[in-house]
XYZ file of C-alpha atoms in Angstrom:
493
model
C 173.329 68.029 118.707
C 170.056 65.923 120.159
C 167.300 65.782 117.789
C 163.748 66.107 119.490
C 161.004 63.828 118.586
C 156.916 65.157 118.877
C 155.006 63.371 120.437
C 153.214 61.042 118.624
C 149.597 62.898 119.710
C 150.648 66.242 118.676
C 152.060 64.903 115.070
C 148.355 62.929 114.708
C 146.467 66.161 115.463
C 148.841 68.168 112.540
C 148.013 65.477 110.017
C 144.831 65.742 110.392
C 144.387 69.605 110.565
C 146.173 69.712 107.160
C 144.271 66.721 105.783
C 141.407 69.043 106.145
C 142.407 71.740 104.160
C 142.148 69.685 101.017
C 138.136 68.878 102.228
C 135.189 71.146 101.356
C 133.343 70.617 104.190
C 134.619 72.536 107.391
C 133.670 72.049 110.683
C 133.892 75.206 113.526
C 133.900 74.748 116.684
C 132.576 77.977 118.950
C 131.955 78.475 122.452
C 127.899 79.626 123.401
C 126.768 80.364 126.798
C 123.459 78.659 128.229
C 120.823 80.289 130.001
C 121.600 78.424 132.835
C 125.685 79.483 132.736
C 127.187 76.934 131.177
C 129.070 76.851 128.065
C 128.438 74.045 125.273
C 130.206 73.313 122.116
C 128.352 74.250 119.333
C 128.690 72.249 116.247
C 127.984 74.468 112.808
C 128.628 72.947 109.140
C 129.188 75.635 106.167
C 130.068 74.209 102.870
C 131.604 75.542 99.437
C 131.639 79.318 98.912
C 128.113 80.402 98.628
C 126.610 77.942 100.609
C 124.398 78.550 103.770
C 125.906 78.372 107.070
C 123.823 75.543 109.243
C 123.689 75.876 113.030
C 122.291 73.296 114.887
C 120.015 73.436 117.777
C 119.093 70.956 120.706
C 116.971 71.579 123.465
C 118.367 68.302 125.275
C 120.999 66.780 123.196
C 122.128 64.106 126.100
C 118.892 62.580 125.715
C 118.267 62.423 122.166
C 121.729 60.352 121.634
C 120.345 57.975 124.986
C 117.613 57.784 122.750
C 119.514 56.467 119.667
C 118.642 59.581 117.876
C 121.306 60.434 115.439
C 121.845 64.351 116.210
C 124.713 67.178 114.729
C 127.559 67.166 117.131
C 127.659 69.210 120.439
C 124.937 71.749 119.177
C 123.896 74.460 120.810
C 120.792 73.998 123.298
C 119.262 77.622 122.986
C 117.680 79.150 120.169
C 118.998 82.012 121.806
C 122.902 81.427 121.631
C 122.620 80.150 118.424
C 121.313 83.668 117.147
C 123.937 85.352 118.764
C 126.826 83.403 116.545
C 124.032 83.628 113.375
C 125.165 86.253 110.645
C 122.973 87.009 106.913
C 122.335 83.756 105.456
C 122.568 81.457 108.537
C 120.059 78.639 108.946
C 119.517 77.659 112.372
C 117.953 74.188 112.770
C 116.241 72.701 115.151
C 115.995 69.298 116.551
C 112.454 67.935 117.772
C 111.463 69.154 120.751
C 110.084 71.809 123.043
C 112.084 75.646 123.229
C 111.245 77.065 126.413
C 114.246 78.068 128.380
C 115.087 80.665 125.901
C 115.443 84.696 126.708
C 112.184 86.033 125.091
C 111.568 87.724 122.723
C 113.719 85.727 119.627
C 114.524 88.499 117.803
C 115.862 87.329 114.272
C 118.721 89.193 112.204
C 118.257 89.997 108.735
C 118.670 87.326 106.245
C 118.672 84.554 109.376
C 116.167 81.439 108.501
C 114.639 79.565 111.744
C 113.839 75.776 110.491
C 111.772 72.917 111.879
C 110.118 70.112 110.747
C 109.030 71.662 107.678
C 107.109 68.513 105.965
C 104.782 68.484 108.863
C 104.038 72.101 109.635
C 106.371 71.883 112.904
C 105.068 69.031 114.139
C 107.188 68.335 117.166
C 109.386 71.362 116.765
C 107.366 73.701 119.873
C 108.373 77.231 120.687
C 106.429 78.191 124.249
C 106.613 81.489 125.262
C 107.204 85.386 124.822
C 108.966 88.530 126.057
C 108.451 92.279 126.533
C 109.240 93.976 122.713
C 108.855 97.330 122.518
C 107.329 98.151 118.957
C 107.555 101.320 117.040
C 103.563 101.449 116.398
C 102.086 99.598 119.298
C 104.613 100.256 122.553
C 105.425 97.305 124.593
C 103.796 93.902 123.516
C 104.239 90.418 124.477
C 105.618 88.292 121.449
C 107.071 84.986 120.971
C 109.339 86.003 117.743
C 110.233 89.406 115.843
C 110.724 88.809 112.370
C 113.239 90.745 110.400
C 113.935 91.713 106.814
C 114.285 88.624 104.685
C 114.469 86.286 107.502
C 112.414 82.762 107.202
C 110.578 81.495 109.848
C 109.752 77.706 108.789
C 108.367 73.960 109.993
C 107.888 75.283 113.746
C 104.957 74.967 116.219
C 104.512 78.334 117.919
C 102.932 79.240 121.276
C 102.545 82.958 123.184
C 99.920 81.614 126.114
C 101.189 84.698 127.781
C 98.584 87.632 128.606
C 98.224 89.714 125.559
C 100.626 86.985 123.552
C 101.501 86.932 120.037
C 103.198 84.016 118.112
C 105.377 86.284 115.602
C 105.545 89.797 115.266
C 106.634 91.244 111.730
C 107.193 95.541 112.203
C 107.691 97.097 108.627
C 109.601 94.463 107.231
C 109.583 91.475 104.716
C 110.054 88.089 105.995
C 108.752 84.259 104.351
C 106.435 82.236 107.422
C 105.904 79.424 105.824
C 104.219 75.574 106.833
C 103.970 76.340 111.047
C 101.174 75.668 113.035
C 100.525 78.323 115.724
C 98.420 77.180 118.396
C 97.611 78.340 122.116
C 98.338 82.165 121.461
C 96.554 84.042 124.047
C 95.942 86.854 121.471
C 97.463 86.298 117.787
C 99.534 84.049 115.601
C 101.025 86.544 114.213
C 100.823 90.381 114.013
C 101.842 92.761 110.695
C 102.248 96.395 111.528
C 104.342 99.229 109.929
C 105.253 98.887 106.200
C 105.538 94.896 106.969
C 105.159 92.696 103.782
C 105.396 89.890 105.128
C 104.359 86.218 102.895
C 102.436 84.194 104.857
C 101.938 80.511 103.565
C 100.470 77.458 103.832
C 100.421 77.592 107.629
C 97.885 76.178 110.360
C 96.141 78.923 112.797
C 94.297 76.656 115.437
C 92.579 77.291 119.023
C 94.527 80.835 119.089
C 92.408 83.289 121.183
C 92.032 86.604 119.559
C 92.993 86.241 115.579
C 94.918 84.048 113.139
C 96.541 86.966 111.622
C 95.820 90.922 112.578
C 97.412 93.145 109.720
C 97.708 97.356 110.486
C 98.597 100.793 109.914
C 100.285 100.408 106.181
C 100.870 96.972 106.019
C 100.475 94.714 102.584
C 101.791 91.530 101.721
C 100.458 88.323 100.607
C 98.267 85.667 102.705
C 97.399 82.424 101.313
C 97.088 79.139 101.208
C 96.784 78.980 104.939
C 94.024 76.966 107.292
C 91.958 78.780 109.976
C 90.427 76.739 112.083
C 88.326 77.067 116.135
C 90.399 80.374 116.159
C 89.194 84.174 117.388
C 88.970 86.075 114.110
C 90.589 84.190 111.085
C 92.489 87.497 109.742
C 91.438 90.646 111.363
C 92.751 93.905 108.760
C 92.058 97.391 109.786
C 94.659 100.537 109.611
C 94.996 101.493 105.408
C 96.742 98.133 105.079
C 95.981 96.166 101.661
C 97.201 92.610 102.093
C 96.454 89.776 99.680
C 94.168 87.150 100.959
C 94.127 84.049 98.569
C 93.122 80.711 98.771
C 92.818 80.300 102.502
C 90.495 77.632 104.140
C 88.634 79.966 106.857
C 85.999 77.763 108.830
C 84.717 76.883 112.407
C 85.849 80.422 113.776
C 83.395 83.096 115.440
C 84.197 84.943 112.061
C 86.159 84.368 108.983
C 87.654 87.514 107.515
C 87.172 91.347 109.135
C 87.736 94.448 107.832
C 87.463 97.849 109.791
C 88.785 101.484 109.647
C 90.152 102.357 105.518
C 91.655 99.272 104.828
C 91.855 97.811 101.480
C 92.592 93.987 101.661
C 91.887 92.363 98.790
C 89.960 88.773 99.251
C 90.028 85.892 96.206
C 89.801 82.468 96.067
C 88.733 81.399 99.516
C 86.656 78.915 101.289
C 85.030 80.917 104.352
C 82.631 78.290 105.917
C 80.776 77.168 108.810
C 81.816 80.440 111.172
C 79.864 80.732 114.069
C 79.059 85.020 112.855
C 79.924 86.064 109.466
C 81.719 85.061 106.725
C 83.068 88.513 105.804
C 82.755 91.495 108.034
C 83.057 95.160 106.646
C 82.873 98.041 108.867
C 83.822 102.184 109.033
C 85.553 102.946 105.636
C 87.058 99.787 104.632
C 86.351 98.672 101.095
C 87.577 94.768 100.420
C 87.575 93.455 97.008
C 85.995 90.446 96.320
C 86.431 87.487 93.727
C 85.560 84.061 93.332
C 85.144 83.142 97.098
C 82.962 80.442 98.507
C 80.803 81.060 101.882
C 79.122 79.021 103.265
C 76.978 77.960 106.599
C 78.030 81.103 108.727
C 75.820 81.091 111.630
C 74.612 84.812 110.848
C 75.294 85.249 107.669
C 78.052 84.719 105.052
C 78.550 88.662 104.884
C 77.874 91.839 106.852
C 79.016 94.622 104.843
C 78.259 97.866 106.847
C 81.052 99.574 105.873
C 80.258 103.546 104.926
C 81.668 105.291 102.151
C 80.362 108.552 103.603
C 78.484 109.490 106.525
C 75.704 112.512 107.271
C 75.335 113.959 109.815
C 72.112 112.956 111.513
C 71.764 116.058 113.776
C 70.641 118.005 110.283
C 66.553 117.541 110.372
C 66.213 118.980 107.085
C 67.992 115.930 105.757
C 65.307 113.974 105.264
C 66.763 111.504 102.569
C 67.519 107.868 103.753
C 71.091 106.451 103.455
C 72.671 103.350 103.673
C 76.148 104.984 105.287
C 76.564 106.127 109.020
C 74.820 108.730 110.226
C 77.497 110.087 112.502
C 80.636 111.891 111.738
C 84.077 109.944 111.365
C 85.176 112.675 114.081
C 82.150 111.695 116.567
C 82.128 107.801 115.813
C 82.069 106.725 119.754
C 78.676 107.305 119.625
C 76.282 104.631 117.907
C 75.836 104.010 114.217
C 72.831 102.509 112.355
C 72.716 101.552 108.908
C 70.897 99.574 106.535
C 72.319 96.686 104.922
C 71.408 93.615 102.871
C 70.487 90.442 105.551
C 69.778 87.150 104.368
C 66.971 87.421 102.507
C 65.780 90.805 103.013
C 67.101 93.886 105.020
C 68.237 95.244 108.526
C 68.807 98.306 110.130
C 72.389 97.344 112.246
C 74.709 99.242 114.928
C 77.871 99.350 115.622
C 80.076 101.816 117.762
C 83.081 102.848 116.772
C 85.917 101.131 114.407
C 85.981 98.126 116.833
C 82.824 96.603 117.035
C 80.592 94.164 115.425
C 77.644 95.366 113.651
C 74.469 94.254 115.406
C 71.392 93.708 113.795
C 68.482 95.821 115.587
C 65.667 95.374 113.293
C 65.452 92.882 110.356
C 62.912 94.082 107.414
C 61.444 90.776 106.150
C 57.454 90.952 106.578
C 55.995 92.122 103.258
C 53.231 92.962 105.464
C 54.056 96.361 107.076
C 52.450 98.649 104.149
C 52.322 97.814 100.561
C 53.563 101.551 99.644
C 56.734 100.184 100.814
C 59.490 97.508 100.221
C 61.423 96.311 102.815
C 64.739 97.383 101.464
C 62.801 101.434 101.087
C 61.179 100.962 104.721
C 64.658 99.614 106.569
C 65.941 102.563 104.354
C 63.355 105.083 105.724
C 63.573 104.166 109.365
C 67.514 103.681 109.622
C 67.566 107.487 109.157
C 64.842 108.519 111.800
C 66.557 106.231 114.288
C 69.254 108.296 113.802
C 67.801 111.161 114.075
C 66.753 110.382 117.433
C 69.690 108.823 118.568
C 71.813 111.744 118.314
C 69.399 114.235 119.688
C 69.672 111.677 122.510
C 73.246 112.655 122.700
C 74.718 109.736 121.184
C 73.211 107.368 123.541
C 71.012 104.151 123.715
C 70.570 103.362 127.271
C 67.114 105.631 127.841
C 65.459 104.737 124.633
C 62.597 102.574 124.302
C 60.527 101.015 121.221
C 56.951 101.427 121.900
C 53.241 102.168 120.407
C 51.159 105.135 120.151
C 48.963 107.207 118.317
C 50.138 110.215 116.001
C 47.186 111.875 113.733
C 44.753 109.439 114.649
C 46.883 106.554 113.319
C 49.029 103.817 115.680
C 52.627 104.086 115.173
C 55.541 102.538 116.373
C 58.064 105.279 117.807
C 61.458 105.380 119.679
C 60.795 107.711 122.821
C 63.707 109.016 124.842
C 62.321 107.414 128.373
C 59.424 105.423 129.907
C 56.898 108.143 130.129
C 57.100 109.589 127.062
C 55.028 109.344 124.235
C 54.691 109.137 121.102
C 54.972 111.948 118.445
C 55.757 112.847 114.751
C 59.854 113.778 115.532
C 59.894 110.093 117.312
C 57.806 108.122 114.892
C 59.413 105.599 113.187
C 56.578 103.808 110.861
C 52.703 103.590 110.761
C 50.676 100.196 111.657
C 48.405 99.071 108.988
C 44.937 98.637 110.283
C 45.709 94.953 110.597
C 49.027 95.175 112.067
C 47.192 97.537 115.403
C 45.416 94.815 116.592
C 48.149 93.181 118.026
C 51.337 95.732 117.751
C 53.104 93.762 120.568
C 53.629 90.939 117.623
C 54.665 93.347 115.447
C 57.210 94.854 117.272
C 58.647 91.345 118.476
C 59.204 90.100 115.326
C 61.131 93.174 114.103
C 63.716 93.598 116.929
C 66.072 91.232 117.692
C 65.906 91.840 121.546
C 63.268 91.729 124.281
C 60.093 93.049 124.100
C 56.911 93.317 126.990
C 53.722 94.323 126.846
C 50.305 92.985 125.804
C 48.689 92.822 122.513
C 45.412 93.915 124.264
C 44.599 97.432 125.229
C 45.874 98.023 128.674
C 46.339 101.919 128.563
C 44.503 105.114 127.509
C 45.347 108.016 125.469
C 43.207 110.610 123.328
C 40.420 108.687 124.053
C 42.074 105.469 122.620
C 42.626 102.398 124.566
C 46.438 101.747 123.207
C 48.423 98.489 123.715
C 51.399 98.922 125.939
C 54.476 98.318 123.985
C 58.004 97.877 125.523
C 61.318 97.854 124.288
C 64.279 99.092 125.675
C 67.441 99.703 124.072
C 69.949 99.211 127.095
C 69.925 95.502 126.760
C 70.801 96.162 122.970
C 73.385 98.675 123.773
C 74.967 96.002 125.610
C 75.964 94.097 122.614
C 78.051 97.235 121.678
C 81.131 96.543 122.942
C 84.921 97.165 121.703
C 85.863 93.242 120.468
C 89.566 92.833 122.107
C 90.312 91.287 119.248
C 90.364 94.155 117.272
C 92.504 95.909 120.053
C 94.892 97.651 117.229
C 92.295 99.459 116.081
C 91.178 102.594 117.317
C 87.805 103.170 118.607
């Protein structure tokens, strides 16, 4: 009988493999497919029960070891084949770098965290791109990542400079985004919809074009600590969501905060500064509540709250009673709203169209001088409702109506007639001119409206035997400015 002898490779190789069974740490070795058809070994680590599993990611291993850089072994050099082998409780990590050749959208599974360079809010860590996703509440969308429940998206630099792009889409679930910087997003850095409760921390949201964050339909969860900076929007809420805005620095944006249809959000303990609008903007039913914020410098204003609790219907003359709400119903709100609000340091009579645009100030009520039967705040009160009035017996529409001046019982008014030729009359009159205020009505009038007026402030017509000035405004330049913001493209209009 011969004895046989392994060879001495094979008895190495079964030393060591039972060597390792008496070592914590385990190393597995798994096959992933590239995007471009190769296969690459992909190096993962899991230690002692109950420890995460760690999967490392690459996007060009071969020339971070030229480089001396000390990387995992053979990881894997797609986001996207790394997700396929990742299972609840999987980090993924990534290597500096730019992900681009990966199969958009990146569609996490539950429980899966996606980690950068955390210390430095993904500096160097890049994500560029998006795919068609098909949401449950908004059909197909463009978007860079779709969260899921209880996954963590962390330390990454995300970009969607796709048409329509978002950075991260979260759809009725609860994930943790936490220190990222999203940047470049054609639309938004990152979109809450559904039942989403997301928590949304101590991120950077810079040069994105539409919004930092939009949050809809019933969404909640908490948003703070975050910077908002040379963005669309900061955070843009509308649906009946109710997130938690905290202790956010919100500055150099066209406008911090924005709150439309009956959301709820409730705002504390943040900086809103040097926006190039508002601070705050509140419009339809939404109702914010407010505490201990500081704004500051806004170009218009540090608040436009125009938001209605109810609305009357203006097409009722016997209502005669001014209101600060909308004068058109919630079922007819295509058609232009005026209300009046508080404006700096007195009052204006603003409109807005629909759930989706910016109120626009059409008449500011600061001159002490227009009666002295009247304050400002009672007269913006008074002639809010009459422009109603007129408005919707115009059919809803702006484009044919023009500001001017003319007599009504012997006294010169200041009326909103439904074309050119007409004149005025006691169902069009908006407010009388004091004695001293009819010498020059052209003034006047340019000083209250906040768009182009001609005329003369001498007499250059006739009427009931009174040379009257000639007194121009027309509203179709102002209706102009009433336009759907895409921003705000969740919400309906």
């Amino acid at each position: 009988m011969k004895l046989r002898f392994l060879p001495t490779s094979l008895v190495t190789v079964v030393a060591i493999a039972l060597a390792a069974n008496s070592i914590p740490l385990t190393l597995k070795s798994v096959q992933a497919q590239s995007p471009s058809g190769s296969e690459s070994e992909a190096f993962s680590q899991q230690g002692a029960p109950g420890e995460q599993r760690v999967l490392y990611v690459n996007p060009n291993p071969a020339k971070a070891i030229a480089n001396g850089v000390k990387t995992q072994v053979t990881p894997f050099t797609t986001i996207t084949a790394a997700l396929q082998q990742a299972t609840p409780g999987t980090v993924i990590e990534l290597a500096p770098g730019q992900y681009t050749n990966e199969s958009f959208p990146l569609t996490l599974k539950p429980g899966v965290s996606l980690r950068g360079n955390e210390s430095q809010q993904g500096q160097g860590v890049t994500i560029v791109g998006g795919g068609n996703y098909n949401s449950q509440t908004f059909a197909r969308q463009n978007v860079t990542i779709v969260a899921a429940n209880n996954s963590e998206i962390v330390g990454i630099t995300i970009s969607n400079p796709n048409t329509r792009g978002t950075g991260i889409w979260v759809e009725s679930t609860q994930p943790v985004i936490r220190n990222n910087t999203f940047t470049n997003n054609h639309r938004e850095g990152v979109f809450v919809t559904g039942t989403g409760a997301p928590r949304i921390e101590n991120n950077r949201f810079i040069n994105n074009g539409g919004n930092g964050i939009s949050v809809a339909r019933q969404a909640t969860g908490q948003i703070q600590g975050n910077l908002f900076e040379n963005t669309g929007f900061g955070i843009a809420v509308g649906g009946s969501s109710a997130p938690v805005i905290s202790n956010n620095q919100i500055r150099s944006n066209r406008a911090g905060i924005i709150a439309t249809q009956d959301s709820r959000p409730s705002i504390s303990g943040n900086t809103i500064e040097n926006n190039q609008q508002y601070g705050l903007i509140a419009i339809a039913n939404a109702q914010p509540s407010l505490g201990q914020n500081t704004m500051r410098a806004n170009g218009q204003g540090d608040s436009m709250l125009a938001n209605a609790p109810q609305t009357v219907q203006a097409s009722n003359p016997s209502n005669s009673q001014p209101t600060n709400s909308s004068a058109m119903s919630s079922s007819n709100n295509s058609k232009p709203m005026f209300s009046c609000v508080e404006s700096g340091a007195g009052y204006a009579t603003v409109a807005q169209r629909g759930n989706a645009t910016i109120p626009q100030p059409m008449i500011t009520w600061t001159r002490t001088d227009l009666g002295p039967e009247l304050t400002p705040e009672r007269r913006c009160q008074i002639v809010t409702q009459r422009i109603n009035e007129v408005v919707d017996r115009n059919g809803g529409t702006l484009d044919n109506l023009v500001f001017t001046v003319g007599p009504v019982q012997r006294q010169l008014v200041v009326c909103l007639v439904d074309n050119m030729s007409s004149s005025c009359s006691s169902n069009n009159m908006l407010f009388t001119l004091s004695r001293e205020n009819a010498r020059n009505p052209e003034e006047v009038v340019r000083r209250l409206v906040t768009f182009s007026v001609t005329g003369s402030g001498r007499a250059v017509g006739e009427s009931s035997g009174r040379r009257v000035p000639q007194v121009r405004a027309p509203l179709s330049e102002f209706a102009q400015r009433l336009q759907p913001e895409e921003s705000l493209w969740f919400v309906d209009n």
